[in-house]
Amino acid sequence: MAGYSSNPKAYYNQAEYTSPSAQYPSPAQPVVHKPDDTSAEGLPPPPPYSASSANTPSSAQENRSSADYAKYGSIPAQAGLLDPVRNDPVGGHYGPTRSTGEPRGGDSASASASSVPPWQRTNPHLPRDWYNDNNRRSTPPPSSSPSAPAPPLPSAPSQHIEPQRSPVPRGRDRPQRSWSLRGWDGPGPHPNNGRDNRDSGCCRKWCKYLFLAILIWLVLLKYSDIIQFSPPSSHMPQGDMKCDDRPAKLWEALPSNIRIEKNVRAVLEGHVSGGRVVIHPARPEDGGQGSIQSRVRVASKDPSITDRMHYAVDRSAGSLTLMMPQSGECIYVEMDIYVPGSAQSVFVRMANVHIKVDGQMTVDSVSLETSNAGLRFVQSGWRGRELVLTSQNGEIRVEDTIEASQRVEIQTSNAALVVRDVLSRQGQVRLENANGQIDARSITDAKTAEIVTSNGPVHVDTLRADRIAVESANGWIEINRAQGNNLGLKTSNAPVNAVVVDHDHVQADISTSNAPINLHMPSKFSGEFFMQTSHNKVILKDSLGEAGRIQYQINRDQLKQGIRLDGATAEIGKVSAISTNANVMIAFDS
């Protein structure tokens, strides 16, 4: 529009806007009275604001005095969502109730928040569904009478309804309640009873249990030498054994020292409560002559038990036999056997007695047997013809190298069998266990090596023999290095891991169930292979690649059969690996 300023509001200062026209007459301009305007003198003061002034005649307003407007300019108190008027656990009302005739937009309450007793006030910053119960958020308790309709709110001068509150008890009727670290301190049932059964001190309770468990563990650790089997020294102090608070007395009828010249034989018949036997080489101060030094202590409440205790000695054969009652309680045996250098055999058979071999000696045949006790063979560099170690319900440990020309047989049950190094010059080695593990570092130069257990694992680092047979049930088998012409590994419900080296025509038969097989064969293996499983895959790997010249007769995911290297060697090897419900892998890479 020409002649107008660039200011968009300048139009309102133009004559077209301010001057009247025939269609739109000029409206009456309001009269503005300024505070310093003399024309405002004599005029009455403006009427006070009233929310109901629109419904009240002007004559009624002129008759009111200034006392009627004491709260002019103030904001009436509103009952909020978290106000005690709306959320009063004592009164039993949660939220205002409004009659059907109440206007929706008016004042819902004329009472001020200050009129609510201090002990009924709530935090306005808490959410609606907050109920103070040990600082835990929960749903408010149901109303004492949920089915009864809420009473109508009373009328107010402003014709609005105020939510009704139940009368507040006074004096002794007022509920005495408080919140503390312990929770609810007031009389009567807990306000959160039936909705939250969590104990605020459960964390502290579990901390106490944990601390107690750690304390018990430390005590057991400190006295582990008492709980675990630790064979005592060769010289135990006398008079330190008690049974039912009765001190043990020495059986004086038994000779304390029996001289032996050649072989050693010690046998215990009957029943004793415990004891130990330690086998040593002959002492130089004894001139190389052997001896059996024994002590039997009795702490039985039966004074006549010694009348039923007997012994037999054969000095020429180096034999001592102890005959104890079958119901011999509180009888303890201590025995130190010194083996002469000319001895050809050592035979010890005990029950409930620990046996320990300590020291270097050369004996052609050693046979040690016990039950319900452990057996330790810690001799350094033993050599002989045969070694037989037998125990029941006791651990056997061979802690040094042993070498037998014919036979090594170690057998136990319900405990571990641990062997370090076993050499058998074209002899037999048999390790047998029941319900326990077998662990060996090396078994070498044997003609036959048999390892049998049940419900326990088998682990051997090095296993070298013409024929190897390892069998377990419900226990895994692990052979880190196996070398032999014939290899058989069998278990169930546990994996098999083995590495076969050197022989290119080995006959290997590996089987398990419900567990995988990982078998590494020599890279020069020549012969047939067979792999089978169910619900899984068989995997064949060849480090030579195409040079391995693998020819499949059957090639499926769960079954593979064929020949490798065309069977070019004079002796055809054969490997078979069978499992169920797990993978089977054969790799020609060792």
Coordinates of C-alpha atoms in Angstrom, one line a residue:
M1 CA 0.0 0.0 0.0
A2 CA 1.5 3.3 -1.1
G3 CA 2.5 5.9 1.5
Y4 CA 2.6 3.5 4.3
S5 CA 5.6 2.8 6.5
S6 CA 7.5 -0.4 6.4
N7 CA 6.5 -0.9 10.0
P8 CA 3.6 -3.5 9.9
K9 CA 2.0 -1.9 12.9
A10 CA 1.9 1.6 11.3
Y11 CA -1.4 0.8 9.8
Y12 CA -3.1 1.3 13.1
N13 CA -2.0 4.9 13.1
Q14 CA -3.6 5.7 9.7
A15 CA -6.8 7.6 9.2
E16 CA -8.4 4.6 7.5
Y17 CA -8.1 2.7 10.7
T18 CA -9.0 5.4 13.2
S19 CA -11.7 7.3 11.3
P20 CA -15.3 6.0 11.3
S21 CA -17.0 4.9 8.2
A22 CA -20.6 4.4 7.2
Q23 CA -20.4 0.6 7.5
Y24 CA -18.3 0.5 10.7
P25 CA -19.0 3.4 13.1
S26 CA -16.3 4.4 15.5
P27 CA -16.6 2.6 18.8
A28 CA -16.8 4.6 22.0
Q29 CA -13.3 5.3 23.3
P30 CA -12.8 4.1 26.9
V31 CA -12.1 6.8 29.5
V32 CA -8.8 6.2 31.2
H33 CA -8.3 7.7 34.6
K34 CA -4.7 8.0 35.6
P35 CA -3.7 8.3 39.2
D36 CA -2.7 11.9 38.8
D37 CA -5.7 12.9 36.7
T38 CA -7.8 15.5 38.5
S39 CA -10.9 14.2 36.6
A40 CA -10.8 11.0 38.7
E41 CA -11.4 12.8 42.0
G42 CA -14.7 12.1 43.7
L43 CA -15.2 8.8 42.0
P44 CA -15.9 5.8 44.3
P45 CA -13.2 3.1 44.6
P46 CA -13.4 0.1 42.2
P47 CA -15.5 -2.8 43.6
P48 CA -13.6 -5.7 45.0
Y49 CA -13.3 -8.9 42.9
S50 CA -15.7 -11.7 43.7
A51 CA -15.9 -15.0 41.9
S52 CA -19.7 -14.9 42.3
S53 CA -20.1 -11.3 41.3
A54 CA -21.7 -12.3 38.0
N55 CA -24.5 -14.0 39.8
T56 CA -25.0 -11.4 42.6
P57 CA -27.1 -8.2 42.0
S58 CA -25.3 -4.9 42.0
S59 CA -27.3 -3.7 45.0
A60 CA -25.9 -6.5 47.1
Q61 CA -22.4 -5.5 46.3
E62 CA -23.0 -1.9 47.3
N63 CA -24.3 -3.0 50.8
R64 CA -21.1 -5.0 51.6
S65 CA -18.3 -3.6 53.8
S66 CA -14.6 -4.0 53.5
A67 CA -14.6 -6.7 56.2
D68 CA -16.4 -9.0 53.6
Y69 CA -13.3 -8.9 51.5
A70 CA -10.6 -9.9 54.0
K71 CA -9.3 -12.5 51.6
Y72 CA -9.3 -10.2 48.6
G73 CA -6.3 -11.0 46.3
S74 CA -5.6 -14.4 48.0
I75 CA -5.7 -17.8 46.2
P76 CA -8.1 -20.3 47.8
A77 CA -6.5 -23.6 48.9
Q78 CA -7.0 -26.4 46.5
A79 CA -7.2 -30.0 47.6
G80 CA -4.5 -31.6 45.5
L81 CA -4.1 -35.3 44.6
L82 CA -1.7 -35.9 47.5
D83 CA -3.4 -33.7 50.0
P84 CA -4.5 -35.4 53.2
V85 CA -8.0 -34.5 52.4
R86 CA -7.9 -36.7 49.3
N87 CA -5.5 -39.3 50.6
D88 CA -6.2 -39.9 54.3
P89 CA -5.4 -43.4 55.5
V90 CA -7.1 -42.7 58.9
G91 CA -10.3 -41.4 57.5
G92 CA -10.4 -44.2 54.9
H93 CA -10.9 -41.9 51.9
Y94 CA -8.5 -41.8 49.0
G95 CA -9.5 -39.1 46.5
P96 CA -12.3 -36.6 46.7
T97 CA -16.0 -37.5 46.1
R98 CA -18.2 -35.0 44.3
S99 CA -21.9 -35.0 44.2
T100 CA -23.6 -35.0 40.8
G101 CA -24.7 -31.4 41.1
E102 CA -21.2 -30.1 41.8
P103 CA -19.7 -27.9 39.0
R104 CA -16.5 -29.4 37.6
G105 CA -14.5 -26.3 37.4
G106 CA -15.1 -24.6 40.7
D107 CA -13.2 -24.7 44.0
S108 CA -13.2 -28.2 45.3
A109 CA -12.2 -27.3 48.9
S110 CA -12.2 -24.1 50.9
A111 CA -10.2 -25.5 53.8
S112 CA -6.5 -24.5 53.8
A113 CA -3.8 -27.1 53.9
S114 CA -2.7 -25.6 57.2
S115 CA -5.9 -26.9 58.8
V116 CA -4.7 -30.5 58.4
P117 CA -3.0 -31.8 61.5
P118 CA 0.8 -32.0 61.2
W119 CA 0.8 -35.8 61.7
Q120 CA -1.6 -36.2 58.7
R121 CA 0.4 -34.2 56.2
T122 CA 2.0 -35.9 53.3
N123 CA 4.8 -35.0 51.0
P124 CA 3.4 -33.2 47.9
H125 CA 6.4 -34.5 45.8
L126 CA 5.6 -38.2 46.3
P127 CA 3.7 -40.1 43.6
R128 CA 0.1 -40.9 44.0
D129 CA 0.6 -44.6 44.7
W130 CA 3.2 -44.0 47.4
Y131 CA 2.6 -45.4 50.8
N132 CA 5.2 -44.9 53.6
D133 CA 6.2 -48.4 54.7
N134 CA 9.9 -48.4 55.7
N135 CA 10.6 -46.1 52.8
R136 CA 9.3 -48.8 50.4
R137 CA 6.8 -47.9 47.7
S138 CA 3.6 -49.9 47.7
T139 CA 0.0 -49.6 46.9
P140 CA -2.1 -47.8 49.5
P141 CA -4.2 -50.0 51.7
P142 CA -7.8 -50.6 50.7
S143 CA -10.5 -48.5 52.3
S144 CA -12.0 -49.7 55.5
S145 CA -15.4 -49.8 53.7
P146 CA -14.8 -50.0 50.0
S147 CA -18.4 -50.9 49.2
A148 CA -19.9 -48.0 51.2
P149 CA -20.4 -44.9 49.1
A150 CA -18.5 -41.8 50.1
P151 CA -20.5 -39.2 52.0
P152 CA -21.4 -36.0 50.1
L153 CA -19.1 -33.1 50.7
P154 CA -20.6 -30.2 52.8
S155 CA -21.6 -27.0 51.3
A156 CA -19.3 -24.0 51.5
P157 CA -20.1 -20.3 51.3
S158 CA -18.8 -20.3 47.8
Q159 CA -21.4 -23.1 46.9
H160 CA -18.7 -25.6 46.4
I161 CA -18.2 -29.0 48.1
E162 CA -15.3 -29.8 50.4
P163 CA -14.1 -33.4 50.6
Q164 CA -15.3 -34.9 53.9
R165 CA -12.7 -36.2 56.4
S166 CA -13.2 -38.6 59.1
P167 CA -12.9 -37.1 62.6
V168 CA -9.4 -37.1 63.9
P169 CA -9.0 -39.0 67.1
R170 CA -7.8 -37.0 70.0
G171 CA -5.9 -37.8 73.2
R172 CA -5.5 -41.5 73.9
D173 CA -7.6 -42.5 70.9
R174 CA -5.1 -41.1 68.6
P175 CA -3.0 -43.9 67.0
Q176 CA 0.6 -43.8 68.4
R177 CA 2.7 -44.7 65.4
S178 CA 6.2 -43.8 64.3
W179 CA 8.7 -44.9 61.7
S180 CA 12.2 -45.9 62.6
L181 CA 15.0 -48.1 61.3
R182 CA 13.3 -51.1 62.8
G183 CA 10.1 -50.4 60.9
W184 CA 6.6 -50.0 62.4
D185 CA 6.7 -49.1 66.1
G186 CA 3.0 -48.6 66.7
P187 CA 0.6 -51.0 68.3
G188 CA -1.6 -53.3 66.3
P189 CA -0.9 -55.1 63.0
H190 CA 1.7 -53.7 60.6
P191 CA 0.0 -51.3 58.1
N192 CA 1.6 -53.3 55.3
N193 CA 0.5 -56.7 56.7
G194 CA -0.6 -59.1 54.0
R195 CA 0.9 -57.2 51.1
D196 CA 4.7 -57.2 51.6
N197 CA 6.3 -60.0 53.6
R198 CA 9.9 -59.0 52.8
D199 CA 12.1 -58.6 55.8
S200 CA 14.1 -55.4 55.9
G201 CA 16.9 -57.3 57.7
C202 CA 17.3 -60.1 55.2
C203 CA 20.5 -58.6 53.8
R204 CA 22.1 -58.4 57.2
K205 CA 20.9 -62.0 57.9
W206 CA 22.6 -63.3 54.8
C207 CA 25.7 -61.3 55.6
K208 CA 25.8 -63.1 59.0
Y209 CA 25.5 -66.5 57.3
L210 CA 28.3 -65.6 54.9
F211 CA 30.6 -64.5 57.7
L212 CA 29.9 -67.7 59.6
A213 CA 30.6 -69.8 56.5
I214 CA 33.9 -68.0 56.0
L215 CA 34.9 -68.5 59.6
I216 CA 34.2 -72.2 59.5
W217 CA 36.2 -72.5 56.3
L218 CA 39.2 -70.7 57.9
V219 CA 39.0 -73.1 60.9
L220 CA 38.9 -76.1 58.6
L221 CA 41.8 -74.7 56.6
K222 CA 43.9 -74.2 59.7
Y223 CA 43.3 -77.8 60.9
S224 CA 43.4 -79.4 57.5
D225 CA 46.3 -81.6 58.6
I226 CA 43.9 -83.3 61.0
I227 CA 41.0 -83.7 58.5
Q228 CA 43.1 -84.8 55.5
F229 CA 45.3 -87.8 55.4
S230 CA 48.8 -86.9 56.4
P231 CA 50.8 -89.8 57.6
P232 CA 52.6 -89.1 60.8
S233 CA 56.3 -89.2 61.3
S234 CA 58.2 -92.4 62.0
H235 CA 58.4 -91.5 65.7
M236 CA 55.2 -90.5 67.4
P237 CA 55.2 -89.3 71.0
Q238 CA 53.9 -91.9 73.3
G239 CA 50.8 -91.4 75.5
D240 CA 49.2 -88.9 73.1
M241 CA 46.3 -91.2 72.0
K242 CA 42.9 -91.1 73.8
C243 CA 39.6 -92.9 73.3
D244 CA 36.5 -91.6 75.0
D245 CA 38.8 -89.5 77.2
R246 CA 40.7 -92.6 78.3
P247 CA 44.5 -92.4 77.8
A248 CA 46.0 -95.2 75.7
K249 CA 48.2 -97.7 77.4
L250 CA 51.1 -99.7 75.9
W251 CA 50.6 -103.4 75.2
E252 CA 53.7 -104.6 77.1
A253 CA 53.4 -108.2 76.0
L254 CA 54.5 -107.4 72.4
P255 CA 58.3 -107.2 71.8
S256 CA 59.2 -103.7 70.8
N257 CA 62.1 -104.7 68.5
I258 CA 62.3 -107.8 66.3
R259 CA 65.5 -108.4 64.4
I260 CA 65.2 -109.6 60.8
E261 CA 67.9 -110.7 58.4
K262 CA 66.4 -111.1 55.0
N263 CA 62.7 -110.7 54.0
V264 CA 60.0 -108.7 55.7
R265 CA 56.5 -109.9 56.4
A266 CA 54.0 -108.0 58.6
V267 CA 50.4 -109.0 58.9
L268 CA 47.5 -107.7 60.9
E269 CA 44.5 -109.9 61.6
G270 CA 41.4 -108.7 63.3
H271 CA 40.2 -105.2 63.8
V272 CA 42.0 -102.0 65.1
S273 CA 40.8 -98.5 65.2
G274 CA 43.8 -97.0 63.4
G275 CA 47.5 -96.7 63.1
R276 CA 50.4 -96.3 60.7
V277 CA 53.2 -98.3 59.2
V278 CA 56.4 -96.6 57.9
I279 CA 58.9 -98.7 55.8
H280 CA 62.5 -97.5 55.7
P281 CA 65.8 -98.9 54.4
A282 CA 68.1 -100.3 57.1
R283 CA 70.0 -97.7 59.1
P284 CA 73.8 -97.6 58.9
E285 CA 74.1 -97.6 62.6
D286 CA 72.4 -101.0 62.7
G287 CA 75.0 -102.5 60.4
G288 CA 72.6 -103.0 57.6
Q289 CA 70.5 -105.4 59.7
G290 CA 66.7 -104.9 59.5
S291 CA 64.2 -104.8 62.3
I292 CA 60.5 -104.4 63.1
Q293 CA 59.7 -101.9 65.8
S294 CA 56.1 -102.1 66.8
R295 CA 54.0 -100.5 69.5
V296 CA 50.3 -101.3 70.2
R297 CA 48.3 -99.0 72.4
V298 CA 45.0 -99.9 74.0
A299 CA 42.4 -97.5 75.4
S300 CA 39.4 -99.8 75.5
K301 CA 36.9 -99.8 78.3
D302 CA 37.2 -103.6 78.4
P303 CA 40.0 -104.4 80.8
S304 CA 40.3 -108.0 79.6
I305 CA 40.8 -107.1 75.9
T306 CA 44.5 -107.6 76.2
D307 CA 43.8 -111.3 77.0
R308 CA 42.4 -111.7 73.5
M309 CA 45.3 -110.0 71.8
H310 CA 48.1 -112.3 70.5
Y311 CA 51.1 -112.1 68.2
A312 CA 53.4 -114.5 66.4
V313 CA 57.1 -114.0 65.4
D314 CA 59.3 -115.9 63.0
R315 CA 62.7 -114.3 63.1
S316 CA 64.2 -116.5 60.4
A317 CA 61.5 -115.4 58.0
G318 CA 61.3 -111.9 59.3
S319 CA 57.6 -112.3 60.0
L320 CA 55.3 -110.6 62.6
T321 CA 51.7 -111.4 62.8
L322 CA 49.3 -109.4 65.1
M323 CA 46.1 -111.1 66.0
M324 CA 43.5 -108.7 67.4
P325 CA 39.9 -109.2 68.4
Q326 CA 37.3 -108.6 65.8
S327 CA 35.6 -106.1 68.0
G328 CA 38.8 -104.4 69.0
E329 CA 37.9 -100.8 69.6
C330 CA 40.4 -98.2 70.7
I331 CA 43.4 -100.2 69.6
Y332 CA 46.2 -98.4 67.7
V333 CA 49.1 -99.9 65.9
E334 CA 52.5 -98.1 65.3
M335 CA 55.1 -99.9 63.3
D336 CA 58.5 -99.0 61.8
I337 CA 60.0 -101.5 59.5
Y338 CA 63.7 -101.3 58.5
V339 CA 64.4 -103.4 55.4
P340 CA 67.9 -105.0 55.3
G341 CA 69.9 -104.6 52.1
S342 CA 69.7 -108.4 51.5
A343 CA 65.9 -108.5 51.5
Q344 CA 64.2 -110.0 48.5
S345 CA 60.6 -109.2 49.4
V346 CA 58.5 -106.9 51.5
F347 CA 55.0 -108.0 52.3
V348 CA 52.7 -105.8 54.5
R349 CA 49.0 -106.4 54.9
M350 CA 47.0 -104.1 57.3
A351 CA 43.5 -102.8 57.8
N352 CA 42.6 -99.3 58.9
V353 CA 46.3 -98.5 59.0
H354 CA 48.1 -96.0 56.8
I355 CA 51.2 -97.3 55.0
K356 CA 54.1 -95.2 53.8
V357 CA 57.3 -96.2 52.0
D358 CA 60.1 -93.7 52.6
G359 CA 63.6 -94.0 51.4
Q360 CA 65.6 -95.6 48.6
M361 CA 66.0 -99.4 48.6
T362 CA 66.2 -102.2 46.1
V363 CA 63.8 -105.0 46.8
D364 CA 62.8 -107.6 44.2
S365 CA 59.1 -107.8 45.2
V366 CA 57.0 -105.3 47.2
S367 CA 53.4 -106.0 48.1
L368 CA 51.5 -103.5 50.3
E369 CA 47.9 -103.8 51.1
T370 CA 45.5 -101.8 53.4
S371 CA 41.9 -100.7 53.7
N372 CA 40.1 -97.6 54.8
A373 CA 43.4 -95.8 54.8
G374 CA 45.9 -94.3 52.4
L375 CA 49.1 -95.6 50.9
R376 CA 52.0 -93.5 49.9
F377 CA 55.0 -94.7 47.9
V378 CA 57.6 -92.0 48.1
Q379 CA 60.7 -94.1 47.6
S380 CA 63.3 -92.5 45.3
G381 CA 64.2 -94.7 42.3
W382 CA 62.8 -98.1 43.3
R383 CA 63.7 -101.0 41.0
G384 CA 62.5 -104.5 41.3
R385 CA 60.6 -107.3 39.7
E386 CA 57.1 -106.5 40.7
L387 CA 55.2 -103.9 42.7
V388 CA 51.7 -104.4 44.0
L389 CA 49.9 -101.7 45.9
T390 CA 46.3 -102.2 47.0
S391 CA 43.9 -100.2 49.1
Q392 CA 40.2 -99.8 49.6
N393 CA 38.5 -96.5 50.4
G394 CA 41.9 -94.9 50.5
E395 CA 44.1 -92.8 48.2
I396 CA 47.2 -94.2 46.6
R397 CA 50.1 -92.0 45.6
V398 CA 53.3 -93.0 43.9
E399 CA 55.4 -89.9 44.1
D400 CA 58.6 -91.0 42.4
T401 CA 59.9 -93.1 39.5
I402 CA 59.4 -96.9 39.8
E403 CA 60.7 -99.5 37.5
A404 CA 59.5 -103.1 37.4
S405 CA 60.7 -105.8 35.1
Q406 CA 57.5 -107.8 35.2
R407 CA 54.5 -106.3 36.8
V408 CA 53.2 -103.1 38.3
E409 CA 49.7 -103.3 39.7
I410 CA 48.0 -100.5 41.6
Q411 CA 44.4 -100.8 42.7
T412 CA 42.1 -98.7 44.9
S413 CA 38.5 -97.7 45.2
N414 CA 36.5 -94.6 46.2
A415 CA 39.6 -92.4 46.2
A416 CA 42.2 -91.0 43.8
L417 CA 45.0 -93.0 42.2
V418 CA 48.0 -90.8 41.3
V419 CA 51.2 -92.1 39.7
R420 CA 54.2 -90.2 38.6
D421 CA 56.5 -92.3 36.4
V422 CA 56.2 -96.0 35.8
L423 CA 58.7 -98.0 33.7
S424 CA 58.1 -101.6 32.9
R425 CA 60.7 -103.4 30.8
Q426 CA 58.3 -105.3 28.5
G427 CA 56.1 -106.1 31.5
Q428 CA 52.5 -105.3 32.4
V429 CA 51.2 -102.2 34.0
R430 CA 47.7 -102.1 35.4
L431 CA 46.0 -99.2 37.2
E432 CA 42.5 -99.9 38.5
N433 CA 40.1 -97.7 40.4
A434 CA 36.5 -97.6 41.2
N435 CA 34.6 -94.4 41.8
G436 CA 37.7 -92.4 41.5
Q437 CA 40.1 -90.7 39.1
I438 CA 43.4 -92.0 37.7
D439 CA 46.2 -89.6 37.0
A440 CA 49.6 -90.6 35.6
R441 CA 52.4 -88.5 34.3
S442 CA 54.0 -91.3 32.2
I443 CA 53.8 -95.0 31.6
T444 CA 56.4 -96.2 29.2
D445 CA 58.2 -99.3 27.8
A446 CA 55.4 -101.6 28.8
K447 CA 54.2 -104.5 26.8
T448 CA 50.6 -104.0 28.1
A449 CA 49.2 -101.0 29.8
E450 CA 45.7 -101.2 31.2
I451 CA 43.9 -98.4 32.9
V452 CA 40.4 -99.1 34.2
T453 CA 38.1 -97.0 36.3
S454 CA 34.5 -96.1 36.7
N455 CA 32.7 -92.9 37.6
G456 CA 36.0 -91.0 37.3
P457 CA 38.3 -89.4 34.7
V458 CA 41.5 -90.7 33.3
H459 CA 44.4 -88.5 32.5
V460 CA 47.8 -89.6 31.2
D461 CA 50.5 -87.3 29.7
T462 CA 52.6 -90.0 28.0
L463 CA 51.5 -93.6 27.4
R464 CA 53.8 -95.9 25.5
A465 CA 53.1 -99.6 25.2
D466 CA 52.6 -102.3 22.6
R467 CA 48.9 -102.6 23.6
I468 CA 47.0 -99.8 25.3
A469 CA 43.6 -100.2 26.8
V470 CA 41.9 -97.4 28.7
E471 CA 38.3 -97.8 29.9
S472 CA 36.1 -95.7 32.0
A473 CA 32.4 -95.2 32.7
N474 CA 30.9 -91.7 33.2
G475 CA 34.4 -90.2 33.1
W476 CA 36.4 -88.4 30.5
I477 CA 39.6 -89.8 28.9
E478 CA 42.5 -87.7 28.0
I479 CA 45.8 -89.0 26.6
N480 CA 48.2 -86.3 25.5
R481 CA 50.6 -88.6 23.8
A482 CA 49.8 -92.3 23.0
Q483 CA 52.2 -94.6 21.1
G484 CA 51.4 -98.2 20.5
N485 CA 50.4 -100.8 17.9
N486 CA 47.0 -101.3 19.4
L487 CA 45.0 -98.6 21.1
G488 CA 41.5 -98.9 22.7
L489 CA 39.8 -96.0 24.4
K490 CA 36.3 -96.6 25.7
T491 CA 34.0 -94.6 28.0
S492 CA 30.4 -93.4 28.2
N493 CA 28.6 -90.1 28.8
A494 CA 32.0 -88.3 28.7
P495 CA 34.4 -87.0 26.0
V496 CA 37.5 -88.6 24.7
N497 CA 40.6 -86.6 23.7
A498 CA 43.6 -88.4 22.4
V499 CA 46.8 -87.8 20.4
V500 CA 48.3 -90.8 18.7
V501 CA 51.9 -90.5 17.4
D502 CA 54.5 -92.4 15.3
H503 CA 52.8 -95.6 14.2
D504 CA 51.4 -95.3 10.7
H505 CA 49.5 -98.6 10.9
V506 CA 48.0 -98.3 14.4
Q507 CA 44.8 -100.2 15.2
A508 CA 42.7 -97.6 17.1
D509 CA 39.2 -98.1 18.4
I510 CA 37.6 -95.1 20.1
S511 CA 34.1 -95.1 21.4
T512 CA 31.8 -93.1 23.8
S513 CA 28.2 -92.0 24.0
N514 CA 26.5 -88.6 24.5
A515 CA 29.9 -86.9 24.2
P516 CA 32.3 -85.7 21.5
I517 CA 35.5 -87.5 20.3
N518 CA 38.6 -85.5 19.3
L519 CA 41.2 -87.9 17.9
H520 CA 44.5 -86.8 16.3
M521 CA 46.2 -89.5 14.3
P522 CA 49.7 -89.7 12.7
S523 CA 50.0 -87.7 9.5
K524 CA 51.5 -90.8 7.8
F525 CA 48.7 -93.1 8.8
S526 CA 47.8 -95.5 6.0
G527 CA 44.7 -97.6 6.2
E528 CA 40.9 -97.6 6.7
F529 CA 38.9 -95.2 8.8
F530 CA 35.3 -95.3 10.1
M531 CA 33.4 -92.4 11.8
Q532 CA 29.9 -92.4 13.0
T533 CA 27.6 -90.4 15.2
S534 CA 23.9 -89.4 15.5
H535 CA 22.1 -86.1 15.5
N536 CA 25.5 -84.4 14.9
K537 CA 28.3 -84.4 12.4
V538 CA 31.5 -86.3 11.7
I539 CA 34.5 -84.2 10.8
L540 CA 37.6 -85.5 8.9
K541 CA 40.7 -83.3 8.6
D542 CA 43.9 -84.1 6.7
S543 CA 47.1 -82.0 7.1
L544 CA 48.3 -83.4 3.7
G545 CA 45.3 -82.2 1.9
E546 CA 44.9 -83.9 -1.5
A547 CA 48.2 -85.7 -1.0
G548 CA 46.4 -87.8 1.6
R549 CA 44.5 -89.4 -1.2
I550 CA 41.3 -90.0 0.8
Q551 CA 38.9 -92.2 -0.9
Y552 CA 35.3 -92.2 0.5
Q553 CA 33.2 -95.3 0.4
I554 CA 30.5 -93.5 2.4
N555 CA 30.5 -89.7 2.8
R556 CA 27.6 -88.4 4.8
D557 CA 27.2 -85.9 7.6
Q558 CA 26.8 -88.5 10.2
L559 CA 28.8 -91.4 8.7
K560 CA 32.1 -91.4 6.8
Q561 CA 34.0 -94.5 5.7
G562 CA 37.0 -94.9 3.4
I563 CA 40.7 -95.4 3.0
R564 CA 43.7 -93.1 3.3
L565 CA 47.0 -93.2 1.4
D566 CA 45.6 -96.2 -0.6
G567 CA 46.8 -98.6 2.2
A568 CA 50.2 -98.4 0.7
T569 CA 52.1 -99.8 3.7
A570 CA 52.7 -103.5 4.3
E571 CA 50.5 -103.4 7.4
I572 CA 47.1 -101.8 6.9
G573 CA 46.1 -99.5 9.8
K574 CA 42.5 -99.0 11.0
V575 CA 40.9 -96.3 13.0
S576 CA 37.3 -96.3 14.2
A577 CA 35.6 -93.5 16.2
I578 CA 31.9 -93.9 17.2
S579 CA 29.8 -91.7 19.4
T580 CA 26.1 -90.6 19.8
N581 CA 24.5 -87.2 20.2
A582 CA 27.8 -85.4 19.7
N583 CA 30.5 -84.5 17.1
V584 CA 33.2 -86.9 16.1
M585 CA 36.5 -85.5 14.7
I586 CA 39.5 -87.3 13.3
A587 CA 42.5 -85.2 12.2
F588 CA 45.6 -86.7 10.5
D589 CA 48.0 -84.1 11.7
S590 CA 50.2 -85.6 14.5

